[in-house]
mmCIF file of C-alpha atoms in Angstrom:
data_model
loop_
_atom_site.group_PDB
_atom_site.id
_atom_site.type_symbol
_atom_site.label_atom_id
_atom_site.label_comp_id
_atom_site.label_asym_id
_atom_site.label_seq_id
_atom_site.Cartn_x
_atom_site.Cartn_y
_atom_site.Cartn_z
ATOM 1 C CA UNK A 11 108.191 79.990 101.300
ATOM 2 C CA UNK A 12 108.597 82.871 98.901
ATOM 3 C CA UNK A 13 106.496 85.984 99.208
ATOM 4 C CA UNK A 14 104.810 86.941 95.923
ATOM 5 C CA UNK A 15 103.600 90.537 95.861
ATOM 6 C CA UNK A 16 100.555 91.179 93.701
ATOM 7 C CA UNK A 17 101.199 94.910 93.951
ATOM 8 C CA UNK A 18 104.462 94.336 92.074
ATOM 9 C CA UNK A 19 102.896 91.800 89.676
ATOM 10 C CA UNK A 20 105.543 89.257 90.745
ATOM 11 C CA UNK A 21 103.374 86.339 89.587
ATOM 12 C CA UNK A 22 103.881 87.563 85.998
ATOM 13 C CA UNK A 23 107.667 87.771 86.173
ATOM 14 C CA UNK A 24 109.713 85.250 84.130
ATOM 15 C CA UNK A 25 111.011 83.360 87.188
ATOM 16 C CA UNK A 26 107.445 82.735 88.342
ATOM 17 C CA UNK A 27 106.095 81.890 84.869
ATOM 18 C CA UNK A 28 108.702 79.099 84.737
ATOM 19 C CA UNK A 29 107.021 77.624 87.820
ATOM 20 C CA UNK A 30 103.436 78.325 86.788
ATOM 21 C CA UNK A 31 102.821 79.139 83.113
ATOM 22 C CA UNK A 32 99.440 80.610 84.069
ATOM 23 C CA UNK A 33 101.143 83.271 86.184
ATOM 24 C CA UNK A 34 98.738 82.640 89.038
ATOM 25 C CA UNK A 35 98.914 81.687 92.685
ATOM 26 C CA UNK A 36 99.431 79.080 94.143
ATOM 27 C CA UNK A 37 102.466 77.106 93.114
ATOM 28 C CA UNK A 38 104.369 74.522 95.137
ATOM 29 C CA UNK A 39 108.015 73.694 94.470
ATOM 30 C CA UNK A 40 108.877 70.307 95.938
ATOM 31 C CA UNK A 41 112.503 70.611 97.075
ATOM 32 C CA UNK A 42 112.500 66.905 98.007
ATOM 33 C CA UNK A 43 111.766 65.885 94.418
ATOM 34 C CA UNK A 44 114.235 67.852 92.316
ATOM 35 C CA UNK A 45 112.462 71.222 92.653
ATOM 36 C CA UNK A 46 109.419 69.853 90.851
ATOM 37 C CA UNK A 47 106.793 72.619 90.451
ATOM 38 C CA UNK A 48 103.074 71.932 90.878
ATOM 39 C CA UNK A 49 100.418 74.584 90.279
ATOM 40 C CA UNK A 50 96.648 74.818 90.761
ATOM 41 C CA UNK A 51 95.156 74.114 94.171
ATOM 42 C CA UNK A 52 93.528 70.767 93.353
ATOM 43 C CA UNK A 53 96.681 69.503 91.635
ATOM 44 C CA UNK A 54 98.769 70.528 94.653
ATOM 45 C CA UNK A 55 96.448 68.727 97.069
ATOM 46 C CA UNK A 56 96.465 65.542 94.988
ATOM 47 C CA UNK A 57 100.243 65.752 94.530
ATOM 48 C CA UNK A 58 100.813 66.074 98.283
ATOM 49 C CA UNK A 59 98.481 63.155 98.920
ATOM 50 C CA UNK A 60 100.249 61.006 96.321
ATOM 51 C CA UNK A 61 103.795 61.696 97.496
ATOM 52 C CA UNK A 62 103.489 62.482 101.203
ATOM 53 C CA UNK A 63 100.565 60.483 102.587
ATOM 54 C CA UNK A 64 101.488 56.836 101.944
ATOM 55 C CA UNK A 65 99.505 55.679 105.002
ATOM 56 C CA UNK A 66 96.424 57.509 103.660
ATOM 57 C CA UNK A 67 95.852 59.452 106.852
ATOM 58 C CA UNK A 68 94.398 62.440 104.990
ATOM 59 C CA UNK A 69 92.872 60.649 102.012
ATOM 60 C CA UNK A 70 91.275 57.422 100.836
ATOM 61 C CA UNK A 71 92.448 54.444 98.819
ATOM 62 C CA UNK A 72 90.963 54.836 95.324
ATOM 63 C CA UNK A 73 90.436 51.051 95.010
ATOM 64 C CA UNK A 74 89.500 49.936 98.517
ATOM 65 C CA UNK A 75 87.542 53.085 99.427
ATOM 66 C CA UNK A 76 86.380 54.175 95.980
ATOM 67 C CA UNK A 77 83.191 55.908 97.133
ATOM 68 C CA UNK A 78 85.005 57.931 99.769
ATOM 69 C CA UNK A 79 87.811 58.745 97.321
ATOM 70 C CA UNK A 80 85.294 59.922 94.729
ATOM 71 C CA UNK A 81 83.503 62.071 97.297
ATOM 72 C CA UNK A 82 86.840 63.601 98.329
ATOM 73 C CA UNK A 83 87.582 64.493 94.693
ATOM 74 C CA UNK A 84 84.135 66.014 94.267
ATOM 75 C CA UNK A 85 84.657 68.329 97.232
ATOM 76 C CA UNK A 86 88.179 69.277 96.124
ATOM 77 C CA UNK A 87 87.015 70.195 92.621
ATOM 78 C CA UNK A 88 83.916 71.969 93.944
ATOM 79 C CA UNK A 89 86.069 74.032 96.304
ATOM 80 C CA UNK A 90 88.518 75.159 93.644
ATOM 81 C CA UNK A 91 86.224 75.306 90.619
ATOM 82 C CA UNK A 92 82.623 75.590 91.644
ATOM 83 C CA UNK A 93 82.864 78.940 93.385
ATOM 84 C CA UNK A 94 84.640 80.515 90.422
ATOM 85 C CA UNK A 95 81.965 79.483 87.961
ATOM 86 C CA UNK A 96 79.231 80.803 90.251
ATOM 87 C CA UNK A 97 81.169 84.059 90.681
ATOM 88 C CA UNK A 98 81.647 84.541 86.936
ATOM 89 C CA UNK A 99 78.062 83.652 86.072
ATOM 90 C CA UNK A 100 76.871 86.005 88.787
ATOM 91 C CA UNK A 101 79.018 88.804 87.365
ATOM 92 C CA UNK A 102 77.657 88.252 83.873
ATOM 93 C CA UNK A 103 74.102 88.501 85.146
ATOM 94 C CA UNK A 104 74.954 91.525 87.270
ATOM 95 C CA UNK A 105 76.596 93.260 84.296
ATOM 96 C CA UNK A 106 73.561 92.511 82.092
ATOM 97 C CA UNK A 107 71.225 93.981 84.698
ATOM 98 C CA UNK A 108 73.264 97.197 84.860
ATOM 99 C CA UNK A 109 72.884 97.814 81.111
#
């Protein structure tokens, strides 16, 4: 675990940009796999599932349980993407109403 201080803009420093070119949080560095960096929440979740849940305790088999797997993906992408779109659209409408 490495503490990244927003107040010091650490996520924009060169060492962090090497891990996540977007300069955003989160990023995971897998020390067990040659310090492989993974960024974006959904990508991290899918990466952890792929490499660290071979018994599929926390996920579903995409072939044998395709409906459940698809539903899992829908909720993951809704959680990390859906709220942002609603937030941004809401801000646009709020800004238009203030004019």
